[in-house]
Amino acid sequence: MPPNPRPRPVRRLLAAALLATALLPAAPAAAAEHLRTVYGRPVPFGDGAAHTYARLRGDEPVEIGVALTRGSLTDLPTEPADGRHCYDRDGDGTVDPMHECAGGHEYALALPRALRDLPGMPLDFALLDWDPAGHGPPKVYDRPHLDVHFYLQSDAERQAIRPGPCGILIDCTDFATATRPLPPEYLPADYTDKGLAQVAMGNHLTDLTGEEWHGKGFTRTFVYGTYDARITFLEPMVTLAALQAAEGADPADACRPVKQPQAWQVPGWYPRAYCVRHSADSGEYTVSLEDFARHA
C-alpha cells in the first residue's frame, strides 16, 4: 500500500520544502558565521512533505533533523500499518493489519550528500515511521506518534532483517542476532534490552527512567537501536500531540539530553541532545539531533 494515496509531483514538493526550510529560525549572528544548511529530497507526507536537513559549520555538524512542511500533520494515514512488513503469525492464511503487521507507515529519507560526505559522519540515512495507533509495549507507546530513526547502517542492511514469528514479527534467527548484547562500554547509561526486536528495523533499547515507564504518559523519548551487538540507529520518538504542542512552546523546552555510552564502537560525530521545534515563519515541525561531539 503506498504511504500517501495522493502523492504530489516531487519537483513541486522539493521546491516547497526548500522554501519552507529556508525560513527555519536563524542561529544568532555570531554562531551563524560560516553556517550553511543543506537539504535532502522530500517525500509526500500527509498534506505536505517530509525531508531531512543539516546545519553544518565547516566540517562539523551542528544540527541534523527531519522537517515536516506545513500541512504534513493533516490527512495522515489512519490504517495501523502500510502492509510492508507483515507475518501470518497464527497461520490462519490471512494477515491481521493490527496485530500481524509492524512498522506503521514507513518513509525512507536520504540524508543530504554534503552531510554524508563529512569526515567522521556515521549516519547513512533516516527512516520516518508514522504510527497512527502507536505500538507496544501496551500502555507505554500506544499513542499516535512518529518514530524518527537516524541509521548508522545502510537501508539495504536494515531491510534484510526478515519477518517471522519472534519478537515484533521478526525472523527468530534475526531476533537472536538483533538481541546480541552490546559490550558494556557501548551500552548507554540507564538503557536496557526488553527484547523489542522488530522486522526491517532491529532491536530497541529503552531508558527505563523515562517518564513513560512511570505512569506519567508518553510524550517523547529517545531510543537506541542495535543489531548484532552494534548500535545501528538513534531514534527520537515523539507523539503527534507533543509535536503539535511545539507550536507556541517555550524554546527553552525544545531540547532534551541524549544519554551517552562510555565509548562508541564507530568513531565519529554523535549528538548529546535531541530537539522538537515548530517554526512560526515556515510552518515546519522539526525533530533534530544536536550538540554534537566527535569521538575517536
mmCIF file with all atom_site columns, C-alpha atoms in Angstrom, residues 161-162 166-167 170-181 193 195 197-198 203 226-229:
data_model
loop_
_atom_site.group_PDB
_atom_site.id
_atom_site.type_symbol
_atom_site.label_atom_id
_atom_site.label_alt_id
_atom_site.label_comp_id
_atom_site.label_asym_id
_atom_site.label_entity_id
_atom_site.label_seq_id
_atom_site.pdbx_PDB_ins_code
_atom_site.Cartn_x
_atom_site.Cartn_y
_atom_site.Cartn_z
_atom_site.occupancy
_atom_site.B_iso_or_equiv
_atom_site.pdbx_formal_charge
_atom_site.auth_seq_id
_atom_site.auth_comp_id
_atom_site.auth_asym_id
_atom_site.auth_atom_id
_atom_site.pdbx_PDB_model_num
ATOM 1  C CA . ILE A 1 161 ? 16.093 -8.100  8.709  1.00 0.00 ? 161 ILE A CA 1
ATOM 2  C CA . ARG A 1 162 ? 13.416 -10.661 7.860  1.00 0.00 ? 162 ARG A CA 1
ATOM 3  C CA . CYS A 1 166 ? 9.565  -13.908 17.120 1.00 0.00 ? 166 CYS A CA 1
ATOM 4  C CA . GLY A 1 167 ? 9.753  -10.521 18.867 1.00 0.00 ? 167 GLY A CA 1
ATOM 5  C CA . ILE A 1 170 ? 10.920 -10.786 13.225 1.00 0.00 ? 170 ILE A CA 1
ATOM 6  C CA . ASP A 1 171 ? 12.568 -13.981 11.974 1.00 0.00 ? 171 ASP A CA 1
ATOM 7  C CA . CYS A 1 172 ? 13.755 -15.967 15.003 1.00 0.00 ? 172 CYS A CA 1
ATOM 8  C CA . THR A 1 173 ? 17.351 -16.244 13.771 1.00 0.00 ? 173 THR A CA 1
ATOM 9  C CA . ASP A 1 174 ? 17.380 -12.496 13.131 1.00 0.00 ? 174 ASP A CA 1
ATOM 10 C CA . PHE A 1 175 ? 15.830 -11.943 16.580 1.00 0.00 ? 175 PHE A CA 1
ATOM 11 C CA . ALA A 1 176 ? 18.778 -13.748 18.153 1.00 0.00 ? 176 ALA A CA 1
ATOM 12 C CA . THR A 1 177 ? 21.196 -11.619 16.134 1.00 0.00 ? 177 THR A CA 1
ATOM 13 C CA . ALA A 1 178 ? 19.320 -8.398  16.937 1.00 0.00 ? 178 ALA A CA 1
ATOM 14 C CA . THR A 1 179 ? 19.347 -9.058  20.675 1.00 0.00 ? 179 THR A CA 1
ATOM 15 C CA . ARG A 1 180 ? 23.021 -9.938  20.984 1.00 0.00 ? 180 ARG A CA 1
ATOM 16 C CA . PRO A 1 181 ? 24.093 -7.710  23.899 1.00 0.00 ? 181 PRO A CA 1
ATOM 17 C CA . ASP A 1 193 ? 17.105 -4.641  26.437 1.00 0.00 ? 193 ASP A CA 1
ATOM 18 C CA . GLY A 1 195 ? 13.524 -7.861  23.620 1.00 0.00 ? 195 GLY A CA 1
ATOM 19 C CA . ALA A 1 197 ? 13.443 -6.512  18.188 1.00 0.00 ? 197 ALA A CA 1
ATOM 20 C CA . GLN A 1 198 ? 11.443 -5.752  15.044 1.00 0.00 ? 198 GLN A CA 1
ATOM 21 C CA . ASN A 1 203 ? 16.324 -4.168  18.436 1.00 0.00 ? 203 ASN A CA 1
ATOM 22 C CA . THR A 1 226 ? 21.006 -2.330  17.911 1.00 0.00 ? 226 THR A CA 1
ATOM 23 C CA . TYR A 1 227 ? 21.718 -5.284  15.679 1.00 0.00 ? 227 TYR A CA 1
ATOM 24 C CA . ASP A 1 228 ? 24.433 -7.943  16.052 1.00 0.00 ? 228 ASP A CA 1
ATOM 25 C CA . ALA A 1 229 ? 25.894 -6.264  19.172 1.00 0.00 ? 229 ALA A CA 1
#
